[in-house]
XYZ file of C-alpha atoms in Angstrom:
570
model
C 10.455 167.222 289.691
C 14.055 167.174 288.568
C 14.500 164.231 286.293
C 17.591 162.391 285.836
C 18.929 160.633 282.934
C 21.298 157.532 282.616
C 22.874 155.324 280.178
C 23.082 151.685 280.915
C 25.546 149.748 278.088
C 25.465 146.525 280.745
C 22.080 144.824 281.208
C 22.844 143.503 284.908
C 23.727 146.671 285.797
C 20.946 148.128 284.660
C 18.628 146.267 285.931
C 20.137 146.823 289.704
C 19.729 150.444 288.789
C 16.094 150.237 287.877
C 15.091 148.542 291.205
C 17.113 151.457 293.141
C 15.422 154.236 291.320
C 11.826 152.448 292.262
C 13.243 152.621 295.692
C 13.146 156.596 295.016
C 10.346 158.403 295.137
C 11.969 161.760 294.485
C 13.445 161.188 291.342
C 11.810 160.361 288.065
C 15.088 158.955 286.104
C 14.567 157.846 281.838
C 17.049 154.963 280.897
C 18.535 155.047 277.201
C 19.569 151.750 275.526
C 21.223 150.740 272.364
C 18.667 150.284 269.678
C 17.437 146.763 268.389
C 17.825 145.897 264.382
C 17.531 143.199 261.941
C 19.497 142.430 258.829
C 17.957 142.339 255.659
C 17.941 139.962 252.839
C 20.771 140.206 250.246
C 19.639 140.596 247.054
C 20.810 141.269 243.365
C 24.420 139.701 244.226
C 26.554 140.237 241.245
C 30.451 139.349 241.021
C 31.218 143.272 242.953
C 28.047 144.243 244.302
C 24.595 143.143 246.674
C 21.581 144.793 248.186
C 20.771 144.307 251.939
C 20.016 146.420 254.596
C 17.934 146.644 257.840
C 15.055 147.349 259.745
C 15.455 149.575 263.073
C 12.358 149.129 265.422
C 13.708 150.674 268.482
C 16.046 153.617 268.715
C 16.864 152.413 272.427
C 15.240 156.052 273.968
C 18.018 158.076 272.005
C 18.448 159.036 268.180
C 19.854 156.597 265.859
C 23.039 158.470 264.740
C 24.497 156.356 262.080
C 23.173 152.969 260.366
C 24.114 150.534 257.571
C 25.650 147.476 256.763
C 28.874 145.959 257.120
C 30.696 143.008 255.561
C 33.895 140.967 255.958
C 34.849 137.713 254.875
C 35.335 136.760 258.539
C 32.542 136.324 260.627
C 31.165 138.829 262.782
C 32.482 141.945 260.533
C 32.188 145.288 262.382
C 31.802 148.651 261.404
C 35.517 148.343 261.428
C 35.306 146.763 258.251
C 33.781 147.726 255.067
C 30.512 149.008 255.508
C 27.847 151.100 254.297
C 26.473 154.501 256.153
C 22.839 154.909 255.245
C 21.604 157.521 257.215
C 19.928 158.627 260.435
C 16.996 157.245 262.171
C 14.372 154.208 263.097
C 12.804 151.615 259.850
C 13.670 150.003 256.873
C 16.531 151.274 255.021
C 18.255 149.969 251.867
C 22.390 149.629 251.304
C 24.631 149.247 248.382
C 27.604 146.625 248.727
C 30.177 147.704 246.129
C 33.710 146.759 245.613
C 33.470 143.092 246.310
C 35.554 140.361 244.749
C 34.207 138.172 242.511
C 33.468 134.465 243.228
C 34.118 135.325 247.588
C 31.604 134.081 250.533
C 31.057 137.540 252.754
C 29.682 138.199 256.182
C 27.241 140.833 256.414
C 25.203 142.370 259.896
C 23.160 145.296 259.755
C 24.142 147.896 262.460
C 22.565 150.841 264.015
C 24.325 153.496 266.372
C 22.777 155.973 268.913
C 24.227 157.627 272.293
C 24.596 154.604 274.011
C 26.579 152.688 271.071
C 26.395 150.748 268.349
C 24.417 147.568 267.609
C 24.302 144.493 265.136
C 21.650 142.822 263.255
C 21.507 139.050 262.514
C 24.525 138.179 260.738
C 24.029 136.620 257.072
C 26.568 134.995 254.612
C 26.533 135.524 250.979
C 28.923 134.704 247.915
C 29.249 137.015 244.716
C 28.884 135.746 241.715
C 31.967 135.102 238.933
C 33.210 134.611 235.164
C 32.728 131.736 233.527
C 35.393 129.437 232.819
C 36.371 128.120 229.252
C 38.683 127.006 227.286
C 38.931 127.239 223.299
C 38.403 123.940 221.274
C 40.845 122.872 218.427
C 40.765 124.478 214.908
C 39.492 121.978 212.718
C 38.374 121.888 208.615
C 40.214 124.952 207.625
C 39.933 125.855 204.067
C 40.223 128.943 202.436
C 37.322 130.545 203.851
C 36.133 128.758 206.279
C 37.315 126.838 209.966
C 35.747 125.541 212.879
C 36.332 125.507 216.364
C 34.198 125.715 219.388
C 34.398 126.041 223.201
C 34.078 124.143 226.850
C 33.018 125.766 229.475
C 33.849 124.727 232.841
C 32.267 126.666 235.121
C 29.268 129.244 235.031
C 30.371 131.500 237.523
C 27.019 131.164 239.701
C 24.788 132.581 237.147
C 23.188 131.485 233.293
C 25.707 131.470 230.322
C 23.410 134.484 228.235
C 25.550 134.431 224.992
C 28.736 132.115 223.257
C 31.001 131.529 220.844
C 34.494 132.264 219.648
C 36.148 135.703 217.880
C 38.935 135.667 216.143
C 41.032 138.735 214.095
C 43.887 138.879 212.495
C 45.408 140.702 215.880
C 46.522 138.698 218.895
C 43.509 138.880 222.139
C 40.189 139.073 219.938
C 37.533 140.121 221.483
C 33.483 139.958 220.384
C 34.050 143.595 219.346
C 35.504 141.564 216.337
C 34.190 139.080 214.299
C 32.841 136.407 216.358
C 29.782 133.552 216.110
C 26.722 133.305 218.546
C 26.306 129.787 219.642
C 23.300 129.662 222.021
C 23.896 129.503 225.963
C 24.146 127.503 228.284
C 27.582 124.905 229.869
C 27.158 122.643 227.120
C 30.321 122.168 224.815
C 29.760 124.179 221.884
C 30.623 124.194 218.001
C 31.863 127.661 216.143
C 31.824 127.801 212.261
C 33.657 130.399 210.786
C 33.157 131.778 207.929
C 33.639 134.569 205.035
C 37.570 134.182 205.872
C 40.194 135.431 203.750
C 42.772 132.650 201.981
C 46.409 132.411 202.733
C 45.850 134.215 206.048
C 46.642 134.244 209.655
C 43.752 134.636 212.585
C 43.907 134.518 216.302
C 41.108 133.021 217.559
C 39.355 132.756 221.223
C 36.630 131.402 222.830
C 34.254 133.591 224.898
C 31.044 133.167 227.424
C 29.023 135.822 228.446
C 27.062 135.653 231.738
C 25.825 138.394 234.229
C 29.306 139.116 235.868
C 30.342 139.459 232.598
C 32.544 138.213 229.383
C 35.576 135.904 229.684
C 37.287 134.479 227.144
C 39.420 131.244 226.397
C 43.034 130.488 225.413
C 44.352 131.791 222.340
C 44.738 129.643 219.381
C 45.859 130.857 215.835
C 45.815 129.049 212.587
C 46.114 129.748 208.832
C 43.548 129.525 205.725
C 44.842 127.895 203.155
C 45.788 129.164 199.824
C 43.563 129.130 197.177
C 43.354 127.600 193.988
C 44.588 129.985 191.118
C 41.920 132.206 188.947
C 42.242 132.408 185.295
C 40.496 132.821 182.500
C 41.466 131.368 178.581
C 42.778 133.159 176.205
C 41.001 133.160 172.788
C 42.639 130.391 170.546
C 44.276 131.313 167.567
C 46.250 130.053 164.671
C 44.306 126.747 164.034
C 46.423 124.784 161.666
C 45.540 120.820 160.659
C 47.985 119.997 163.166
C 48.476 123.324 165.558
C 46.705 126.000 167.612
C 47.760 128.464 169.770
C 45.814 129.979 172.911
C 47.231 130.736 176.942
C 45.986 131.980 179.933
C 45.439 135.256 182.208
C 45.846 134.762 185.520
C 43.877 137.198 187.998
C 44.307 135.512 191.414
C 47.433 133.306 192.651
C 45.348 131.613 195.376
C 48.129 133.233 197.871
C 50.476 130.694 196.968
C 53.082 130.036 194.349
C 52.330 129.156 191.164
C 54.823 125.992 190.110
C 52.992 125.280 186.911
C 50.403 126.654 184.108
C 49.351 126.179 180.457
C 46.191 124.755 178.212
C 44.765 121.556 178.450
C 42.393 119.951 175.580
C 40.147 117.133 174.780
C 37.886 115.448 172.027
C 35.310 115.936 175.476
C 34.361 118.882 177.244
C 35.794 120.121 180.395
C 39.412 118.950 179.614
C 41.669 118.543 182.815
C 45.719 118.192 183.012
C 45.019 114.516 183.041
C 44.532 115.073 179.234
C 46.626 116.696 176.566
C 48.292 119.872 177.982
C 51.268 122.097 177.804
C 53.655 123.502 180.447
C 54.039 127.059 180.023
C 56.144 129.598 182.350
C 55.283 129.471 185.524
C 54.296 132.496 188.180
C 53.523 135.045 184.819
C 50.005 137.048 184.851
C 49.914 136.096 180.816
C 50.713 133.190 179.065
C 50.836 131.434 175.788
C 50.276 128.003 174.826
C 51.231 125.923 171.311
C 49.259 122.700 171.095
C 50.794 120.439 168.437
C 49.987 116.781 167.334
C 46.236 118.096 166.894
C 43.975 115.746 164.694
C 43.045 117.661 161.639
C 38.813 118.036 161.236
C 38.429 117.469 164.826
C 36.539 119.805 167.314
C 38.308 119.920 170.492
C 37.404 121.602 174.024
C 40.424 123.799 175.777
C 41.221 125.514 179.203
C 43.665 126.991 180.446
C 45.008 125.899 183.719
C 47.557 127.041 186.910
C 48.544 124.980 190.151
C 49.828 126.316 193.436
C 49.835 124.382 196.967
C 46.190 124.480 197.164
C 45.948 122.173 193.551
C 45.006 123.242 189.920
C 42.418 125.239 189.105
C 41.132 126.003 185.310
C 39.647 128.896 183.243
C 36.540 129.004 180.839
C 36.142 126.335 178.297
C 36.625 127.239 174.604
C 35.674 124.925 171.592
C 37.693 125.012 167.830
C 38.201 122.577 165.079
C 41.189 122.364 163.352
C 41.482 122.637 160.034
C 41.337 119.428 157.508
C 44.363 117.967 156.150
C 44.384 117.413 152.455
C 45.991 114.695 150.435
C 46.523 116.117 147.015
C 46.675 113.685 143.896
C 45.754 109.842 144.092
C 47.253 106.940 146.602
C 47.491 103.959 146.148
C 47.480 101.654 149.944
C 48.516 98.408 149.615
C 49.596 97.374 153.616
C 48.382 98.250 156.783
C 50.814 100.196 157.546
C 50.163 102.708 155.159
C 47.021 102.855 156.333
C 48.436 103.537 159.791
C 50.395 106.051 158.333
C 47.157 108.162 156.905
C 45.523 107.582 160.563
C 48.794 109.395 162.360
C 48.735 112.181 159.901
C 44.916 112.735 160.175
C 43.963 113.356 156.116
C 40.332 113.936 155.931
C 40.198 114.875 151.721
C 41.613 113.697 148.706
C 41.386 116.719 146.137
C 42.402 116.062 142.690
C 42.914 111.775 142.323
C 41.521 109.282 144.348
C 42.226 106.297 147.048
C 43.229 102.128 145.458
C 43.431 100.104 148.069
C 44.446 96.575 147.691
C 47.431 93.970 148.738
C 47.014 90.651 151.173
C 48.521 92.430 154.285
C 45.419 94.872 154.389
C 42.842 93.237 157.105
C 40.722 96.813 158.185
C 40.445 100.395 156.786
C 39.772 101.635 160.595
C 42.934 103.958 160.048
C 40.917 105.896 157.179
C 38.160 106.943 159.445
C 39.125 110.723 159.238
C 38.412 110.399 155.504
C 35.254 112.492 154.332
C 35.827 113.250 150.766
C 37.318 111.962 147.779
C 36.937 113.924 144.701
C 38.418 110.989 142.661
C 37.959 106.936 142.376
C 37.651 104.419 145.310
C 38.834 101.630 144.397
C 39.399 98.333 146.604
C 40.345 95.133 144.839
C 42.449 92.252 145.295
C 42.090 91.903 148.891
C 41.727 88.311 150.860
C 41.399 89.988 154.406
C 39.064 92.267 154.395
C 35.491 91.360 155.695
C 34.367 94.901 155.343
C 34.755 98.786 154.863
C 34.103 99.767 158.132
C 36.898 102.319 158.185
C 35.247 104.202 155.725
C 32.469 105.292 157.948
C 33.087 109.091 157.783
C 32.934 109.579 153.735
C 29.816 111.339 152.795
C 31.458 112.543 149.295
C 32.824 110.674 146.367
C 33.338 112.504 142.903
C 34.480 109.276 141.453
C 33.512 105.768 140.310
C 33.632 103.149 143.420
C 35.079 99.758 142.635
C 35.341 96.534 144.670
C 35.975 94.263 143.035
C 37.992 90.909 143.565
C 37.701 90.524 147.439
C 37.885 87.060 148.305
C 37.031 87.808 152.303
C 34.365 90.746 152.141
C 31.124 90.076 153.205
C 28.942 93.508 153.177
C 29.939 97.081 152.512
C 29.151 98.166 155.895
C 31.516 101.471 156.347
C 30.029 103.457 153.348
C 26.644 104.222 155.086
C 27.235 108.192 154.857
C 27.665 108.276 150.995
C 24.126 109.945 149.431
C 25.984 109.967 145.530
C 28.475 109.032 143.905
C 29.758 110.946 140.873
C 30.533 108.165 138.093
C 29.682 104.939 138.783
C 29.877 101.799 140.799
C 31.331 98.276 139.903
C 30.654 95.195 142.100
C 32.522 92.330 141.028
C 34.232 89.162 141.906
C 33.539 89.107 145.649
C 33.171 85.495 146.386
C 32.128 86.004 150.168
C 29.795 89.233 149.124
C 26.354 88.202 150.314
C 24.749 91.972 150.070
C 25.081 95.091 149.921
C 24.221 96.368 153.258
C 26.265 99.607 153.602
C 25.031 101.881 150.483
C 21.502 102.155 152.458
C 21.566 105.719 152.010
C 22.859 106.307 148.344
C 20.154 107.837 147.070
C 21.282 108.487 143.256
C 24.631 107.252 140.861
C 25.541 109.637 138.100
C 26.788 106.752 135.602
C 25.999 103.430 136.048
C 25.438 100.097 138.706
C 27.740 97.040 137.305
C 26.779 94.120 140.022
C 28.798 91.144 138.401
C 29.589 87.475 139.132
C 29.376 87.604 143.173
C 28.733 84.083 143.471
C 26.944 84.520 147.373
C 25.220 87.414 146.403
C 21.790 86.428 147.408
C 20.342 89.893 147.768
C 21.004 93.146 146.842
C 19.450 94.688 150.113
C 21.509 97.781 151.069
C 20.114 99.770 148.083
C 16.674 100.139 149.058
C 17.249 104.391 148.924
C 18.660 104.341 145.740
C 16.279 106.585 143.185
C 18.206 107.216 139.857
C 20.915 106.026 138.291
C 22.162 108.010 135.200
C 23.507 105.919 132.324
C 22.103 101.627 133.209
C 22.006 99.133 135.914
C 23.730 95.875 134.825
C 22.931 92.713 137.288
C 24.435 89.977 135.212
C 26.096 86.442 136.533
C 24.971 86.350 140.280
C 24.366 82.793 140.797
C 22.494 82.820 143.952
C 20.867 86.124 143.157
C 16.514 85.250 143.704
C 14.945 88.753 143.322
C 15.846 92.490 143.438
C 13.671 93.632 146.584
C 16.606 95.340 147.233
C 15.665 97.981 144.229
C 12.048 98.785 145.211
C 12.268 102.509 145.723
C 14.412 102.953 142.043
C 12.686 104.957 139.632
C 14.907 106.212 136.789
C 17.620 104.358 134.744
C 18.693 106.718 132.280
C 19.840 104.584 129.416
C 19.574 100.979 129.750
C 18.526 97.923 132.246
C 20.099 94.697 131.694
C 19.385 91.437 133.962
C 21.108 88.307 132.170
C 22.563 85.367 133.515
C 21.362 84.832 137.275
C 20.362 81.491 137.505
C 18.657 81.958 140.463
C 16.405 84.919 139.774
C 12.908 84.280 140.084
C 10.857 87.211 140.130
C 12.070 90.800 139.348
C 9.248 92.608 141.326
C 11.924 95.064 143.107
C 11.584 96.941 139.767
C 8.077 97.866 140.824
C 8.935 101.768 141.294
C 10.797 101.968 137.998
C 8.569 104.220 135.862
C 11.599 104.817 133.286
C 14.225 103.653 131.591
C 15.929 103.052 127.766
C 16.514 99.991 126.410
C 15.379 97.119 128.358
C 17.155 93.400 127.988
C 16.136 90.997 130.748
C 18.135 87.222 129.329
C 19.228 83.809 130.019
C 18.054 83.987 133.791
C 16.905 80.330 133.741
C 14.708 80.173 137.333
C 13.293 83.728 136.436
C 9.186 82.931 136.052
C 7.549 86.366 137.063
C 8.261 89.594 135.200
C 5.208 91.304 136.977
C 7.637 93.776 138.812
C 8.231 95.847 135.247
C 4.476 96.127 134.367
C 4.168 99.396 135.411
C 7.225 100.734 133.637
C 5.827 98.904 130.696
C 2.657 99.868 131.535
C 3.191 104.017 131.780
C 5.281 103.645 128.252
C 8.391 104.076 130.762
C 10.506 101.957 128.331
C 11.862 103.652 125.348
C 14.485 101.985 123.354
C 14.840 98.232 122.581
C 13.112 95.854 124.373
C 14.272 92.257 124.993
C 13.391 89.486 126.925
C 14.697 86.187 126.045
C 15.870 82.866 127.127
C 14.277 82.908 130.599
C 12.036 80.241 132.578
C 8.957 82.244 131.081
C 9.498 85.308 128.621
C 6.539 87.236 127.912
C 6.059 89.829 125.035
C 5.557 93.400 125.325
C 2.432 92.884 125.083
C 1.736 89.860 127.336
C 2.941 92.185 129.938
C 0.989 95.164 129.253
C -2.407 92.493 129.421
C -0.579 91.069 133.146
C 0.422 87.953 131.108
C 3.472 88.452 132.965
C 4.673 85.394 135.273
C 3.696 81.530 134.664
């Protein structure tokens, strides 16, 4: 039977066909239609590219020819438009969108062609994805090595922020092939510390956001580091005079800036800054020198050199020196204050060769004498009505000399002359109507000569010699009137010639002496109140005592003997 075969594109007409070929019953005719499709799912949208495709279940009785997807961004796109061509045939098939624009809604059908024409799947819409947005936060706490800025991001582009952060270079439009922070992800503002920057310098800096599209970056901003403070190390310090010294500076970094001013600074304390004693030197020079002047002679003092650009002043290793002492040759003799403020602004720490009177009405404090350490002569200090004490004296550990005070109407102790351990000749207290001890010699320990303490009338003690050992020639205590024992003596053990105690009427025991073991001739008279000798037993005891002995015209005078049986006090 001869078959016949038609196309039908309209539906109507088809049908009216059908029912006339049924009318037929010598023809056997096979109708071909266009074939039916459906429009896949888009998938992995990015800013330029998707996934869809189809799914052919019916060819329409004739080969599919040609099939895909295509995509406008009007509605109904055609295969007029962009489109895909994915083969031949019935069933699923995948296509490839490429070429799209970034942040754009499409329209997408599948479509399918065979003889009779070509068909379209279910239309979908889609939208790709896009860059972020940001822009590039203000540069903030610059120094020289450090900055900090940050970003805001407006707009994720459809998809997660994966990475963050700013880059920066010294070239205009850095990129995060540069150096650049990671700051987390995310549309949250964001903060960007910068770091390991170099001073004095220029940077561009940007902003950037990563997401799946990919990486966009901010505005431009630029700033500059600032300059550093200058480098520099101290010279070693040279030519120490009394007075004088010389050192400098090497500098080894400017900072990037200008250097307006450098030198030495120094101090009595460590870590000296320009706030101190300094010198301006020439400015801008590698190497410099520096001559300090108006130095204190026998003073230690702490140095650095310094150098100041824009960024501020910055200082090189500490170095330590003493200057040399300034001696006074031959004696003085002070008799106002102002020569004593004279010896303070010079800075003499030694008398060589004569020694230091000081006496006069106008003198009220020896403060100004407190660089003195040695005298290798006589201090003397008489005749004053001022002075309360010797507190200016405080540094002098050496005395060749005798030491006199005598005649001080005003002085009260000897406080000031705690460092002196001996005294070369000998020492002579008298006449110091407001003396009421000795407090101050607590550390003599031996007198070459001899100990006159003589008509202080408010002498009650003689505390202040409790360290005193030996005394070389004799100890003479004679016309204290308010003198009541010698406690003050109870670690002396040698007098070398003679001990005499006569004429303190208010003596009552002498049991300071309890340590002498030693001595010469021995005359203890006219001390009306004294009753107790016990304090020279052992001296008499141990045959310490051997030249003349004589004890007469006291409150109680016991014999040699009386004393060696401890018939010694009433």
């Amino acid at each position: 039977m001869l078959a016949k075969i038609i196309t039908m594109k309209k539906p109507l007409v088809l049908l009216s066909f059908i029912f006339t070929l049924l009318g037929c019953d010598k023809n056997e005719t096979i109708v071909k239609v266009i074939p039916t499709i459906t429009t896949t799912e888009l998938t992995n949208i990015t800013g330029t590219k998707a996934i869809s495709g189809g799914n052919i279940t019916e060819n329409g009785g004739a080969n599919v020819t040609a099939k895909g997807v295509c995509w406008s961004t009007s509605t109904s796109p055609t295969t007029t438009d962009s489109h895909t061509n994915d083969g031949t045939g019935t069933g699923s098939f995948t296509s490839q969108l490429t070429n799209l624009s970034e942040n754009t809604t499409y329209f997408i059908r599948s479509y399918a062609t065979n003889s009779v024409g070509t068909v379209y799947g279910n239309q979908l819409t889609f939208s790709t994805l896009a860059l972020p947005t940001i822009t590039t936060n203000a540069i903030t706490d610059i120094t020289t090595t450090n900055a900090t800025s940050g970003g805001t991001i407006t707009g994720d582009g459809g998809a997660n922020i994966t990475t963050r952060g700013v880059c920066w270079s010294t070239a205009t439009n850095p990129t995060t092939s540069d150096s650049f922070t990671s700051d987390g992800t995310g549309t949250e503002d964001f903060t960007s510390q910068l770091a390991n920057l170099t001073e004095n310098t220029t940077y561009y800096l940007r902003s950037y956001a990563t997401n799946s599209v990919g990486t966009v970056y901010g505005n431009e901003l630029s700033f500059t580091t600032s300059k550093r403070i200058p480098v520099l190390t101290t010279l070693p310090i040279t030519e120490i005079t009394p007075n004088r010294a010389t050192s400098g500076g090497n500098l080894t970094n400017n900072g990037g800036g200008n250097i307006t001013a450098n030198g030495v600074c120094w101090s009595t304390l460590s870590n000296p800054t320009i706030s101190d004693d300094f010198t301006v030197d020439s400015s801008g020079t590698a190497s410099f020198t520096s001559f300090l002047s108006n130095l204190r002679p026998n003073t230690t003092y702490f140095l650095r050199s310094y150098a100041t650009n824009e960024a501020g002043t910055g200082y090189g290793n500490e170095l330590s020196f003493t200057t040399s002492e300034l001696v006074l040759y031959g004696s003085t003799t002070i008799t106002t204050q102002e020569h004593i403020d004279y010896i303070e602004e010079r800075g003499y720490s030694k008398v060589e060769g004569g020694g230091v009177y000081i006496s006069g009405s106008n003198i009220t404090n020896l403060e100004g004498l407190s660089s003195l350490h040695s005298i290798t002569g006589d201090l003397g200090i008489y005749n004053t009505t001022g002075l309360t004490n010797l507190i200016g004296l405080g540094n002098l550990n050496s005395l060749g000399g005798k030491l006199i005070i005598n005649l001080n109407k005003a002085l009260i102790n000897l406080e000031g002359l705690n460092k002196l351990t001996t005294i070369g000749e000998y020492v002579d207290i008298q006449e110091n109507d407001a003396l009421a001890s000795l407090d101050g010699l607590n550390n003599l320990t031996a007198i070459e000569h001899y100990l006159f303490i003589y008509n202080n009338n408010s002498l009650t003690t003689i505390s202040g010699l409790n360290n005193l050992k030996s005394i070389g020639y004799y100890l003479n205590i004679n016309s204290n009137a308010l003198l009541e024992n010698l406690d003050g003596l109870s670690n002396l053990e040698s007098i070398g010639q003679s001990l005499i105690i006569m004429n303190n009427n208010s003596l009552v025991n002498i049991n300071g002496l309890s340590s002498l073991t030693s001595t010469g001739s021995l005359s203890i008279s006219s001390n009306t109140a004294l009753n107790n000798l016990c304090g020279i037993r052992p001296l008499i005891g141990n045959n310490g005592n051997s030249g003349n002995f004589n004890i007469t015209s006291n409150s109680f005078n016991p014999t040699l003997q009386d004393i060696k049986d401890n018939n010694c006090s009433q």
